Each structure stands twice: as C-alpha cells, then as structure tokens.
PDB file of C-alpha atoms in Angstrom:
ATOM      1  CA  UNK A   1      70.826 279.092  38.588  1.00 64.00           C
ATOM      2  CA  UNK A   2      69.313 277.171  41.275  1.00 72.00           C
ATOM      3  CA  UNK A   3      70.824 273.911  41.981  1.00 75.00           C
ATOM      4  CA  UNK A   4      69.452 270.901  43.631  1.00 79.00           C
ATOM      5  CA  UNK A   5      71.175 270.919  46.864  1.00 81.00           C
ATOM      6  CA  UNK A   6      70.528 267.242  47.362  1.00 86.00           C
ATOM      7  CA  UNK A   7      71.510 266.706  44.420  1.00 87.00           C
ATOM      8  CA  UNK A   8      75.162 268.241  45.331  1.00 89.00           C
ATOM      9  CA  UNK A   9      75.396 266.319  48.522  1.00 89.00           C
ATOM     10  CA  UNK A  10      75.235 262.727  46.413  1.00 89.00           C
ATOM     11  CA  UNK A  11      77.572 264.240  44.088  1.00 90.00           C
ATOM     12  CA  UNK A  12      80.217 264.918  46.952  1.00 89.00           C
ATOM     13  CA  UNK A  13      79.494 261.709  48.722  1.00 89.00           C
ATOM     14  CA  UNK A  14      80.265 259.782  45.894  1.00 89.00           C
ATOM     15  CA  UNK A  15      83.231 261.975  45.056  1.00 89.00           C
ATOM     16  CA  UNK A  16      84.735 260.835  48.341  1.00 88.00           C
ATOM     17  CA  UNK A  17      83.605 257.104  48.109  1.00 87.00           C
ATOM     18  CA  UNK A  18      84.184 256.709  44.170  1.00 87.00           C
ATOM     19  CA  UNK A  19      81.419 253.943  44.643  1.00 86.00           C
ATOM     20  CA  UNK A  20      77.825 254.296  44.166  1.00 86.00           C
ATOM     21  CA  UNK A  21      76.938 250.812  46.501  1.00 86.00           C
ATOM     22  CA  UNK A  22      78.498 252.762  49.726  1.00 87.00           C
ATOM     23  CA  UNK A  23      77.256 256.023  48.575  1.00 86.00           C
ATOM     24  CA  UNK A  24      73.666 254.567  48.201  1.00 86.00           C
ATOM     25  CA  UNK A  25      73.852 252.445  51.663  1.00 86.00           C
ATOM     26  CA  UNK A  26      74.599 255.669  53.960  1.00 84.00           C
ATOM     27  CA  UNK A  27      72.291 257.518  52.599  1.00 85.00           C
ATOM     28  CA  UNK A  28      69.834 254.509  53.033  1.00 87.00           C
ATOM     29  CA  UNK A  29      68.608 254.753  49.258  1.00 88.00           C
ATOM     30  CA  UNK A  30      68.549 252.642  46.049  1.00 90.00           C
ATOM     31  CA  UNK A  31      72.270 252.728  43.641  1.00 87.00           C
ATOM     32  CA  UNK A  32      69.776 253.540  40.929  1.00 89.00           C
ATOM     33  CA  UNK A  33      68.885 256.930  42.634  1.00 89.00           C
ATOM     34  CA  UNK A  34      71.768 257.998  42.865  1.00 89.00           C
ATOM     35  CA  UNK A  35      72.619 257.501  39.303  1.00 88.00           C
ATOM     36  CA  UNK A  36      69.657 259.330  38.673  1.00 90.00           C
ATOM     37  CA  UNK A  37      69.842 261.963  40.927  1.00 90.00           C
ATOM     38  CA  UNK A  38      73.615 262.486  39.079  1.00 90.00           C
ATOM     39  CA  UNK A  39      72.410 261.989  35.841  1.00 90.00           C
ATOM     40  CA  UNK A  40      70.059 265.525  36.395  1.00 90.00           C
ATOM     41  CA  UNK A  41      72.307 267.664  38.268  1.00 89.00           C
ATOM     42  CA  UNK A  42      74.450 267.138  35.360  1.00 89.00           C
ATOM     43  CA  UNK A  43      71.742 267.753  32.993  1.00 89.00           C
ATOM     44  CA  UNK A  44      70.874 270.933  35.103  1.00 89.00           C
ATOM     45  CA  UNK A  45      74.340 271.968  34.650  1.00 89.00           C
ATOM     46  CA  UNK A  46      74.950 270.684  30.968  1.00 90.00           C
ATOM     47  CA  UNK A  47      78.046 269.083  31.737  1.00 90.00           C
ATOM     48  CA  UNK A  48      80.079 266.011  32.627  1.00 91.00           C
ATOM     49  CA  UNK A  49      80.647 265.624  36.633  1.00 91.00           C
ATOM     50  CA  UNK A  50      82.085 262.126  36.154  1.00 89.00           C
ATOM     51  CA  UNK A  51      83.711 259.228  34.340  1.00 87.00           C
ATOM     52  CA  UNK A  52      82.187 256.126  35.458  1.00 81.00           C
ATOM     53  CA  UNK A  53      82.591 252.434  34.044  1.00 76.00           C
ATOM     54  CA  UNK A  54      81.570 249.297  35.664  1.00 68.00           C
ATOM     55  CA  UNK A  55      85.024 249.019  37.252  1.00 73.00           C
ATOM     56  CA  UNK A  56      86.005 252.920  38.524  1.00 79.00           C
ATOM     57  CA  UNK A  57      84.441 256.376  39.329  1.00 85.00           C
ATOM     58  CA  UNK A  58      87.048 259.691  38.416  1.00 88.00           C
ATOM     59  CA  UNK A  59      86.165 263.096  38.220  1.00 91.00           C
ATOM     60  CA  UNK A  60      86.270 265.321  35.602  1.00 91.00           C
ATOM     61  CA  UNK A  61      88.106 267.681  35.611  1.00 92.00           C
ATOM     62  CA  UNK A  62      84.261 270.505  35.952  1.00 90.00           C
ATOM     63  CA  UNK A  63      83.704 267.579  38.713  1.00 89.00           C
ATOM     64  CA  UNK A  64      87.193 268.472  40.301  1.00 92.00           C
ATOM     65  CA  UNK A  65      86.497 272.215  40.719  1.00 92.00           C
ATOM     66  CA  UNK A  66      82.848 271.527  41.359  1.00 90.00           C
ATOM     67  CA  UNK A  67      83.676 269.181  44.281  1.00 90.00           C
ATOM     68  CA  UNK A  68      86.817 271.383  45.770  1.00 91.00           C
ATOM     69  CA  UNK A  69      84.346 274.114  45.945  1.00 89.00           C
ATOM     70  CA  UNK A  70      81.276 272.416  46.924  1.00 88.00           C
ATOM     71  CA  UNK A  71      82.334 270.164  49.836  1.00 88.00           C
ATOM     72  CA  UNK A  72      83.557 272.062  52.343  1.00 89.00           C
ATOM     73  CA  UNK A  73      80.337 274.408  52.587  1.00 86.00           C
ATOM     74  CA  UNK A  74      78.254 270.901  52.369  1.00 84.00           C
ATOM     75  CA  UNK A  75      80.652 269.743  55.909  1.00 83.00           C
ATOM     76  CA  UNK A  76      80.508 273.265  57.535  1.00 82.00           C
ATOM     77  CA  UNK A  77      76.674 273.168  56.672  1.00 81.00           C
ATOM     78  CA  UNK A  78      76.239 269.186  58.261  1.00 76.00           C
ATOM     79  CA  UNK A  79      78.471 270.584  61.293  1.00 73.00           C
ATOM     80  CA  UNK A  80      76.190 273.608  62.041  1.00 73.00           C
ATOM     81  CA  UNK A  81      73.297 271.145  61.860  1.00 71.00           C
ATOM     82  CA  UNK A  82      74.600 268.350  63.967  1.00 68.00           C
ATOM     83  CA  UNK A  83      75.964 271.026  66.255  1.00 66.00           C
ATOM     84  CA  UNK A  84      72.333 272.366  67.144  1.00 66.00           C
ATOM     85  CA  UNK A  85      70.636 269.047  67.162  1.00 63.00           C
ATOM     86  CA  UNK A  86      73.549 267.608  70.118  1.00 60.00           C
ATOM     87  CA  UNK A  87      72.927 270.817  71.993  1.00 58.00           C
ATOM     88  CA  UNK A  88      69.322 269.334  72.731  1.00 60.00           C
ATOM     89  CA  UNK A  89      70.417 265.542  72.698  1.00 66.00           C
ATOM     90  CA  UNK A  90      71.023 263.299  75.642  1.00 76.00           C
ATOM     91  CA  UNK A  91      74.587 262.603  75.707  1.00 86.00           C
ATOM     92  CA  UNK A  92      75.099 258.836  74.782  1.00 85.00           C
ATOM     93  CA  UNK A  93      77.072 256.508  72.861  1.00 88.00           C
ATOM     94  CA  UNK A  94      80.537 255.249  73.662  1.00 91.00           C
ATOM     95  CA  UNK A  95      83.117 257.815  75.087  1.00 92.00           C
ATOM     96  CA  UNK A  96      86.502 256.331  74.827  1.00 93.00           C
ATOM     97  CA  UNK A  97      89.618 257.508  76.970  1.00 92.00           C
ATOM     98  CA  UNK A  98      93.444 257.016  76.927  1.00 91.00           C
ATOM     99  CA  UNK A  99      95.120 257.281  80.045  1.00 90.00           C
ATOM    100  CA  UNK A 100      98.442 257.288  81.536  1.00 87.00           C
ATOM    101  CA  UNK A 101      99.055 254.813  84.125  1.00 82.00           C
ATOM    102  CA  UNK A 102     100.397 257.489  86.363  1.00 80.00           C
ATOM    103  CA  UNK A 103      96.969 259.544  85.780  1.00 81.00           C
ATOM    104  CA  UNK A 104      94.450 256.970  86.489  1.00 78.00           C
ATOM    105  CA  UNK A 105      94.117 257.749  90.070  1.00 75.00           C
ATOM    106  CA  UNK A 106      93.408 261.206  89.134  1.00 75.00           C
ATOM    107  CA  UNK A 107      89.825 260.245  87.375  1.00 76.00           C
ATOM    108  CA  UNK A 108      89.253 256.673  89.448  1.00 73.00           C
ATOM    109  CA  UNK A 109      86.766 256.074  91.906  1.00 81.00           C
ATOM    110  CA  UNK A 110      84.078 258.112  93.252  1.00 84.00           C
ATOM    111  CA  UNK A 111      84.377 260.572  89.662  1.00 86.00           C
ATOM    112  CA  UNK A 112      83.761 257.709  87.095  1.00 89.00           C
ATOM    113  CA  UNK A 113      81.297 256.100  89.848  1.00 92.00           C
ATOM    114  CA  UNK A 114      79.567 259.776  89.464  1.00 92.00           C
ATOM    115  CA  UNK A 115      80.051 259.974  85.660  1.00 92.00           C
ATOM    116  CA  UNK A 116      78.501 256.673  85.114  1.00 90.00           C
ATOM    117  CA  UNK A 117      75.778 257.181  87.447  1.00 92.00           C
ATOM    118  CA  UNK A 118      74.661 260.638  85.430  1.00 91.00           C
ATOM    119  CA  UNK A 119      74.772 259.521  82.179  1.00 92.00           C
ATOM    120  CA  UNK A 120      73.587 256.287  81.761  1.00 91.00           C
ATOM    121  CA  UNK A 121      73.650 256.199  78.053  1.00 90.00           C
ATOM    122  CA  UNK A 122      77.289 256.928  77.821  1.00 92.00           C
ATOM    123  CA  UNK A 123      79.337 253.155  77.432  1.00 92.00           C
ATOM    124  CA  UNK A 124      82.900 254.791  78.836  1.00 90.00           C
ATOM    125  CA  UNK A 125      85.744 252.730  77.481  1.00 92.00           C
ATOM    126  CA  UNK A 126      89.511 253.605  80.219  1.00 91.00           C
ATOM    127  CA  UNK A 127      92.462 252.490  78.550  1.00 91.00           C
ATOM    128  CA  UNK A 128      95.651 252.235  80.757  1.00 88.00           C
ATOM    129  CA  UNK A 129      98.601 253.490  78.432  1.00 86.00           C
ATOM    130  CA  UNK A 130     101.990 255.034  78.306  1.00 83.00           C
ATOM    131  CA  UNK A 131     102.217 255.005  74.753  1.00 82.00           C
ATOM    132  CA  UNK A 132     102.673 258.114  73.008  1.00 81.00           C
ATOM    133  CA  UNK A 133     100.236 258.458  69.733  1.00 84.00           C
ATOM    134  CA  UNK A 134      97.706 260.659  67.872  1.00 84.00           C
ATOM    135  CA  UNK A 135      94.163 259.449  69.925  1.00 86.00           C
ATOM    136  CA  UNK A 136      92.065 260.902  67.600  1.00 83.00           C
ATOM    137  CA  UNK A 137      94.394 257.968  64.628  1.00 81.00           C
ATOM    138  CA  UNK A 138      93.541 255.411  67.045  1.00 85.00           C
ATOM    139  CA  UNK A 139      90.120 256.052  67.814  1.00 86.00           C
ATOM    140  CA  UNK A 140      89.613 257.989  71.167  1.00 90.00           C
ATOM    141  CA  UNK A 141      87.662 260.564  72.316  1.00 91.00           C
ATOM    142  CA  UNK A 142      90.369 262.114  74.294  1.00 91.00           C
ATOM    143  CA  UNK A 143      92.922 261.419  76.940  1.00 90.00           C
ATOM    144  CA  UNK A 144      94.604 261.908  80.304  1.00 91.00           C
ATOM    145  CA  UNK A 145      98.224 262.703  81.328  1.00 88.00           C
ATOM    146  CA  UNK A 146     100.750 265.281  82.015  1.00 85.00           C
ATOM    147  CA  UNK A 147     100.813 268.408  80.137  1.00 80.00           C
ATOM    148  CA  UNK A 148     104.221 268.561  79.333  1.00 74.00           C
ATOM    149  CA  UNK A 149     103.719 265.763  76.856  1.00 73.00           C
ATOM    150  CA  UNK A 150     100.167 266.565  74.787  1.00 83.00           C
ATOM    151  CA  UNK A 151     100.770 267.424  71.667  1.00 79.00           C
ATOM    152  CA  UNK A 152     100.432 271.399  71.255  1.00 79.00           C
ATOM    153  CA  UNK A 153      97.337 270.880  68.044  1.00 80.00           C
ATOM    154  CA  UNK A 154      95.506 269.516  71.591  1.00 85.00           C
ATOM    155  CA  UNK A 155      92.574 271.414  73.664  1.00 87.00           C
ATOM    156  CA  UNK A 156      94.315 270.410  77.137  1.00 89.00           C
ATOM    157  CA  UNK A 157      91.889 271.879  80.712  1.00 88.00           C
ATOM    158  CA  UNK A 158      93.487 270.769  84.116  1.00 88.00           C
ATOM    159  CA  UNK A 159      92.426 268.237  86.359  1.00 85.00           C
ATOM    160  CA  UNK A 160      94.558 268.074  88.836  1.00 82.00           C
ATOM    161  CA  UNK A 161      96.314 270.347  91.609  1.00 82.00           C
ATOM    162  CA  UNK A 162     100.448 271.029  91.191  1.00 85.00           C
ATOM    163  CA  UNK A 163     102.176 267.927  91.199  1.00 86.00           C
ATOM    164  CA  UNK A 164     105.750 267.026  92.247  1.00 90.00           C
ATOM    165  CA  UNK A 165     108.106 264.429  92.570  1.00 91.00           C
ATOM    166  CA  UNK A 166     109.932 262.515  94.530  1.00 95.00           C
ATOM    167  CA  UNK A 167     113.262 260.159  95.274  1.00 96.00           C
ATOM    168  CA  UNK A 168     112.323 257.565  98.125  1.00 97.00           C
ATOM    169  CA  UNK A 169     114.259 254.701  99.560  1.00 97.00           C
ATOM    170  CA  UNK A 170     113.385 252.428 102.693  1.00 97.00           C
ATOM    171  CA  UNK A 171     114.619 253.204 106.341  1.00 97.00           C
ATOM    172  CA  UNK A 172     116.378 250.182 105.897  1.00 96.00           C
ATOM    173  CA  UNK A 173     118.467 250.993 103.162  1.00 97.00           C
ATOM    174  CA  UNK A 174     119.485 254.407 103.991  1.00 96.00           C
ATOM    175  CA  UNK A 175     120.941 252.631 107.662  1.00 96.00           C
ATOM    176  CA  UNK A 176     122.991 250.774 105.534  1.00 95.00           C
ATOM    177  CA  UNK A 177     123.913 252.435 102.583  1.00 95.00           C
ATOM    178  CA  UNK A 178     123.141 256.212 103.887  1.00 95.00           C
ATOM    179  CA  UNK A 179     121.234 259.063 102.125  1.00 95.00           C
ATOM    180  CA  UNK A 180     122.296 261.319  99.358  1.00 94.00           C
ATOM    181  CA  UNK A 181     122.904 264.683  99.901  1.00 95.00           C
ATOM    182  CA  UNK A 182     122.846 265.663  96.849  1.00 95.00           C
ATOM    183  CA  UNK A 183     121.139 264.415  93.175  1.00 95.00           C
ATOM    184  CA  UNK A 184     124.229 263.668  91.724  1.00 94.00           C
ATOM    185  CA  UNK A 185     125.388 261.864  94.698  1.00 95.00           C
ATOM    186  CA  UNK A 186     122.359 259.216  92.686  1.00 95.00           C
ATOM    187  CA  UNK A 187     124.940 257.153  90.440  1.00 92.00           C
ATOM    188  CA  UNK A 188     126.566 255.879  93.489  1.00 93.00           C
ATOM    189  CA  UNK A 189     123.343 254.525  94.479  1.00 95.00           C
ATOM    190  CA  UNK A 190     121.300 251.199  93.749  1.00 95.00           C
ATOM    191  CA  UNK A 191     118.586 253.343  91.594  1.00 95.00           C
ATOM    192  CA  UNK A 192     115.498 251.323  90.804  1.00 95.00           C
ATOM    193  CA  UNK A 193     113.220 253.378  87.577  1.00 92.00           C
ATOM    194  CA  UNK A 194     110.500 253.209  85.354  1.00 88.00           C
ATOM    195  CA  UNK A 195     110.219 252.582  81.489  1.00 85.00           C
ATOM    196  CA  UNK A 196     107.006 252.135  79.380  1.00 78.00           C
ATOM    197  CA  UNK A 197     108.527 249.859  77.645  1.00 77.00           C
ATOM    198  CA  UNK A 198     111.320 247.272  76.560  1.00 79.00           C
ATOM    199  CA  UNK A 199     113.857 249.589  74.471  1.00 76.00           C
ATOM    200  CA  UNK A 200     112.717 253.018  75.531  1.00 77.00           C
ATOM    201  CA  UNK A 201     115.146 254.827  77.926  1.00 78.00           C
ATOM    202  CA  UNK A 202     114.245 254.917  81.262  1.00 82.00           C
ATOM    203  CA  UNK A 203     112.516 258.003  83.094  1.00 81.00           C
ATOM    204  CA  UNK A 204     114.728 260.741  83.531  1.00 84.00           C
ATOM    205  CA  UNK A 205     115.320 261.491  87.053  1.00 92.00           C
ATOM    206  CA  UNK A 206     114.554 265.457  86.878  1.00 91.00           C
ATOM    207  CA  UNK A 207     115.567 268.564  89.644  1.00 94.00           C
ATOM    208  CA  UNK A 208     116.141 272.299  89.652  1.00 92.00           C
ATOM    209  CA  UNK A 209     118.667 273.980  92.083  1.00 90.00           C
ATOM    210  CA  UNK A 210     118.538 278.340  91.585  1.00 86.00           C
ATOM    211  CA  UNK A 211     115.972 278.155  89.284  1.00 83.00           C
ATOM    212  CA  UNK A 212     117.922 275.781  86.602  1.00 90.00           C
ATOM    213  CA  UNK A 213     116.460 272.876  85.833  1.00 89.00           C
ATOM    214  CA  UNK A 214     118.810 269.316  85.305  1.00 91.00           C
ATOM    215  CA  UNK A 215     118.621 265.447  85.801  1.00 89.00           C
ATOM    216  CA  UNK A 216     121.284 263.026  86.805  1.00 90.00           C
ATOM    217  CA  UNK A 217     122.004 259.933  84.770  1.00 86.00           C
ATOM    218  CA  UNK A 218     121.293 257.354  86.787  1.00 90.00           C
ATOM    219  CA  UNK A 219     121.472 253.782  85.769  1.00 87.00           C
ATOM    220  CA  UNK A 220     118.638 251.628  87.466  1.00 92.00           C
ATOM    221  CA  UNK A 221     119.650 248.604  88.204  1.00 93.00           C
ATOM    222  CA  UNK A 222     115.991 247.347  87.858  1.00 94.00           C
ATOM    223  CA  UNK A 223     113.906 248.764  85.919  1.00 92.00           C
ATOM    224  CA  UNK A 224     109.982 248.241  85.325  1.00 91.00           C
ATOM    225  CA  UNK A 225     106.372 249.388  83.840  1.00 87.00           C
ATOM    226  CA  UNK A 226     104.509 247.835  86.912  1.00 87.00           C
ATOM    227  CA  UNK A 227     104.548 250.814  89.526  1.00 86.00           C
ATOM    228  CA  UNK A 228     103.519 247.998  91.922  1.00 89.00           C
ATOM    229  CA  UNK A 229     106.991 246.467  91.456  1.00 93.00           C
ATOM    230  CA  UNK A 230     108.468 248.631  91.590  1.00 92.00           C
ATOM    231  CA  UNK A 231     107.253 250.010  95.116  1.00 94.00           C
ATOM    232  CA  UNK A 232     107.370 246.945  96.707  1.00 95.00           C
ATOM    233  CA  UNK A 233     111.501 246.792  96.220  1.00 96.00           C
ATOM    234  CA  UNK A 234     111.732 249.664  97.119  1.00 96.00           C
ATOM    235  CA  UNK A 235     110.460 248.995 100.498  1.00 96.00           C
ATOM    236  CA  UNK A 236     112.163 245.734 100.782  1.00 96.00           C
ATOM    237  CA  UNK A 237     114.933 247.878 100.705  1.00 96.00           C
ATOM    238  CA  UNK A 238     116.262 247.136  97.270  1.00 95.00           C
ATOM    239  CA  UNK A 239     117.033 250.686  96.547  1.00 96.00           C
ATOM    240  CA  UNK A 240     116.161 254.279  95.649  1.00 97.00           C
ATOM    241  CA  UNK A 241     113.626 255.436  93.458  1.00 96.00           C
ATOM    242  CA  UNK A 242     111.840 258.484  92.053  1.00 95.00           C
ATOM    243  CA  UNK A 243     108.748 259.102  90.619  1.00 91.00           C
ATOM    244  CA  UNK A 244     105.014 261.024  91.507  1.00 88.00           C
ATOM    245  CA  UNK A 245     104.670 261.792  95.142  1.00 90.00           C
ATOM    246  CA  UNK A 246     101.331 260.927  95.476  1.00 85.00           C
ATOM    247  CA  UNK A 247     102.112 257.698  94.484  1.00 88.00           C
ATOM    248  CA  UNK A 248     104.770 257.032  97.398  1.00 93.00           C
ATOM    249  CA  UNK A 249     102.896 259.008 100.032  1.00 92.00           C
ATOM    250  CA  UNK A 250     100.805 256.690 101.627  1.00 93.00           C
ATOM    251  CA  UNK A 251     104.329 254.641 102.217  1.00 96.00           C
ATOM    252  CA  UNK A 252     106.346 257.602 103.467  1.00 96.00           C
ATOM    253  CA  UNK A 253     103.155 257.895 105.503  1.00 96.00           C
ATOM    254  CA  UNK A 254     103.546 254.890 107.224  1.00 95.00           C
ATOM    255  CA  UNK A 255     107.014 254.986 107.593  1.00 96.00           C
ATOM    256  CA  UNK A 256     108.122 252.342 105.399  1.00 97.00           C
ATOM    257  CA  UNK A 257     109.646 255.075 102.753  1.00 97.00           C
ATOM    258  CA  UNK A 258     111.242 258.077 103.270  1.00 97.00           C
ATOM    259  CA  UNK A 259     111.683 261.015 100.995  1.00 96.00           C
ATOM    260  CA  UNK A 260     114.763 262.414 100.673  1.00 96.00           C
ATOM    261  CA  UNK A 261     116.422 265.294  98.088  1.00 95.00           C
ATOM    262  CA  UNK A 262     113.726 267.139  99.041  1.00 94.00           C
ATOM    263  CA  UNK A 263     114.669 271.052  98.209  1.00 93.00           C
ATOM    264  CA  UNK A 264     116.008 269.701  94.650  1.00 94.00           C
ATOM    265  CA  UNK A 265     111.972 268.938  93.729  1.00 93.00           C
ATOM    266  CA  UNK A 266     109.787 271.535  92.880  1.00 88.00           C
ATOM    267  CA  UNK A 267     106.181 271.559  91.828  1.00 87.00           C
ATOM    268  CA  UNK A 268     105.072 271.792  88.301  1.00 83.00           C
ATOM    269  CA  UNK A 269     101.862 271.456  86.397  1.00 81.00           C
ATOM    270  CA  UNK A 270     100.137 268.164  86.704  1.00 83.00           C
ATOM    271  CA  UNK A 271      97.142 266.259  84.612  1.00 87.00           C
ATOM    272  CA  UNK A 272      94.828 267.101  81.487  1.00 89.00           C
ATOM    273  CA  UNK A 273      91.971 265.964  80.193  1.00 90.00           C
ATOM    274  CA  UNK A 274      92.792 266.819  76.197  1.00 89.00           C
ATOM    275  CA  UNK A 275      91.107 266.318  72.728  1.00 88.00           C
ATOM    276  CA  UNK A 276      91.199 266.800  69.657  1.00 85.00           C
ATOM    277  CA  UNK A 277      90.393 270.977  68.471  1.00 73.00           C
ATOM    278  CA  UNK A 278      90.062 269.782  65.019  1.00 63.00           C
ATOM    279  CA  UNK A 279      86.346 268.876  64.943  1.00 62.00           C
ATOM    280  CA  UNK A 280      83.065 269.831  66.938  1.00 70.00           C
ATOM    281  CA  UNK A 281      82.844 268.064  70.090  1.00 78.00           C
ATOM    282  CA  UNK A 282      79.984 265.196  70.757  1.00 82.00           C
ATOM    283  CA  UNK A 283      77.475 266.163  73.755  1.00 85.00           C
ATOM    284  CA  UNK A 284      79.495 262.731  75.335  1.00 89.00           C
ATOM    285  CA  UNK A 285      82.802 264.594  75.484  1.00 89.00           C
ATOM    286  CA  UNK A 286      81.250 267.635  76.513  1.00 88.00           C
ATOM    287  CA  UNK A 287      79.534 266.107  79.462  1.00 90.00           C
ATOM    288  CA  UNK A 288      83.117 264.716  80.312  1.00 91.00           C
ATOM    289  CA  UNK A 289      84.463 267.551  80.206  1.00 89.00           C
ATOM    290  CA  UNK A 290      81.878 269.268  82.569  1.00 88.00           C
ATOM    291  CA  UNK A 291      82.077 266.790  84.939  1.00 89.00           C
ATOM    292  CA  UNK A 292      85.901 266.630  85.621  1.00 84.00           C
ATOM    293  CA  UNK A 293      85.438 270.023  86.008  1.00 78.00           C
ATOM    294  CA  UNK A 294      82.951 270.170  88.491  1.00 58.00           C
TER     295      UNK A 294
END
C-alpha cells in the first residue's frame, strides 16, 4: 500500500502537539486541512488513528504503534534533509556560548574580533559562568571550560595549550610571614581562594609529588568569585593564593607576585570548546568550531 507521506508527517506532528491549532500554524496551513488530510490517511488505512473531542487529542492504540514506528524515520528523514541544505547555507542565526570565567581569555579578543568579522550573520551571545548545568536544557549552543569537568555525553576539541597552576603571594608577605616549603605547610598560612558561589566549597588547592596526586585543606580566610579581588589582596599582601598561572603571570612578571611551591604543580589538560553529540550540528556551530581551530 502506498501511503501519503504528507499525510504521515501531520499525523506525527499532531501526535506530538495533541493540538491541531499548533500543528496547523508550523506547518503554515489551515486547522481544517489537517483534519482533512487525517480524516484520508485514515480512510486509506481503514482505521482509527485518533480520539479527538473539542477538549483533547489521544491516540489509539493502531495510532500508538503507527506513530512509534513512523516518527523516527520521519526525524532521521528531516535530519538528512536539513543536513544537506546547511552544508550549502551561509552560517547565520544566533550562536550562543557558556563560558567559564577562568576560560574567557582563552576565546577573547582578536578570535571573537575575527569570528565576528567572518560571519556577519552569526548574532554570538558569551555568557560568563561557573555554573555547572546541561547547556543544551538551558539553551546553548555549546560551551567553554576545563575538560576535567564536561560531562562525558559531550563532543569536547581543545583550545588551549597545557595549563597549570599556581600558589602566589606578594614579596611583601613572604618578608614577613616567609614562604612554604611545602603544600601542607598551606594551613599555617593566610590562604585567600575562589568559590562560584555562596555555599559551594571553595576550590580545592590541588598538587602531585612522585606521581600521586593530593590537595591540602586549606581554609581561606577570604574567599571570592571576582578573580579581580581577589588578585588585588593578594598583592597588597593579604595572603597566599592559588589558581591558573596565566592569570597571575603578568604580576609575577612584574614582580609584584611571586610563585612559589613550584615542583608540587604539574601541567594538565586545559580548555574545550564542547557540545552537545546528540543532534546534527548547525553550519553556526560548525563555523565555530573551525575557527577556534584554526
């Protein structure tokens, strides 16, 4: 029998919707056509697809089977389609982007002055974050941060070199208070850290001696999620503090940090750009993509 394959692309639209007014308006065509166009596909197949009344749309249960078997070769159909139409089309639209705060110097300046610049179609939205959650739940397109904590369901690609830490503290305070020799020699320390946010532990202060990895519990005295507060007490002299080394290089630089614990800090792997595996990627992302990988 050959079937209408319109026909059984209303009939799974308004499966999904259970409404024939939002069924009819995205497929830009009258609630009466649709009604018709069900009415012969059942006719066509001699039975009963659906239950309707004036207040509710159910399935039968020939609907339910016709439906679980229908639908996904209808999406894997509209994929293949919209996958060779993007492959021609001029990326545009908006491209949104979660980032860590710690990550946003790693795609700022001259790369999103590039991006922007190249495709001028593309509206990119950058938002700062240290929240942990699902970006394709909330909306984006895909994110930035360290690998170690993207979800493992993620496509993650590098965008940065190694990275590594560090524990600074001002020339003024080690005169005075004098410079561990040791990480654990840390808790008898003025320790200034990071936390995202109000009620979330601080950042663990991390380090690997003989190939064994451990942090020391140290128990900030201050604690902040402005990086910019946190660097300027440290140089006042207010303390010690730890986090990525690019961010405290330009002040160990000029002398107004210094780095210390230095053969406790290894590298490890640094920044990805990572989305979502679970559906086909817009020409948008894709031109991301390319570019941070240029």
């Amino acid at each position: 029998m050959t079937v209408d394959k319109n026909a059984l692309e209303v009939f799974v639209l308004v499966a999904q919707t259970r409404n024939f007014r939002i069924a009819a308006e995205r497929l830009g065509v009258t609630r009466s056509a649709i009604s018709q166009t069900l009415r012969r596909l059942e006719e066509q197949l001699n039975i009963s697809l659906m239950h309707r009344t004036t207040r509710s749309i159910n399935l039968t249960e020939a609907g339910k089977q016709l439906y679980d078997e229908v639908a996904p070769a209808i999406e894997q159909l509209n994929c293949a389609v919209t996958d060779i139409a993007e492959q021609i089309a001029e990326p545009r639209g908006q491209l949104r982007l979660a980032v860590s705060s710690i990550a946003e110097r790693i795609i700022g300046g001259k790369l999103l002055a590039d991006f922007i610049s190249a495709y001028p179609h593309i509206e990119l939205e950058i938002t700062i974050t240290d929240d942990e959650f699902d970006i394709v739940e909330q909306g984006y397109d895909a994110g930035v941060r360290l690998g170690e904590v993207i979800a493992q369901d993620m496509i993650a690609i590098p965008v940065s070199t190694l990275q590594r830490q560090v524990v600074v503290a001002s020339p003024g305070y080690i005169t005075q208070y004098g410079a561990p020799q040791h990480p654990n020699e840390l808790i008898n320390h003025r320790c200034i850290g990071w936390r995202k946010s109000p009620g979330i532990a601080p950042y663990r202060w991390e380090f690997a001696e003989q190939g064994r990895d451990f942090d020391v519990n140290v128990s900030p005295q201050l604690t902040t999620n402005d990086m910019g507060v946190m660097i300027r007490t440290v140089c006042a002299g207010g303390g010690v503090s730890f986090g990525m080394a690019e961010t405290f290089q330009p002040f160990i630089d000029r002398g107004e940090l210094v780095s210390l614990l230095d053969d406790w800090l290894p590298t490890f792997p640094g920044f990805y750009l990572y989305f979502s595996g679970r559906k086909h990627l817009a020409p948008k992302v894709r031109a991301f993509i390319d570019h941070v990988r240029m």
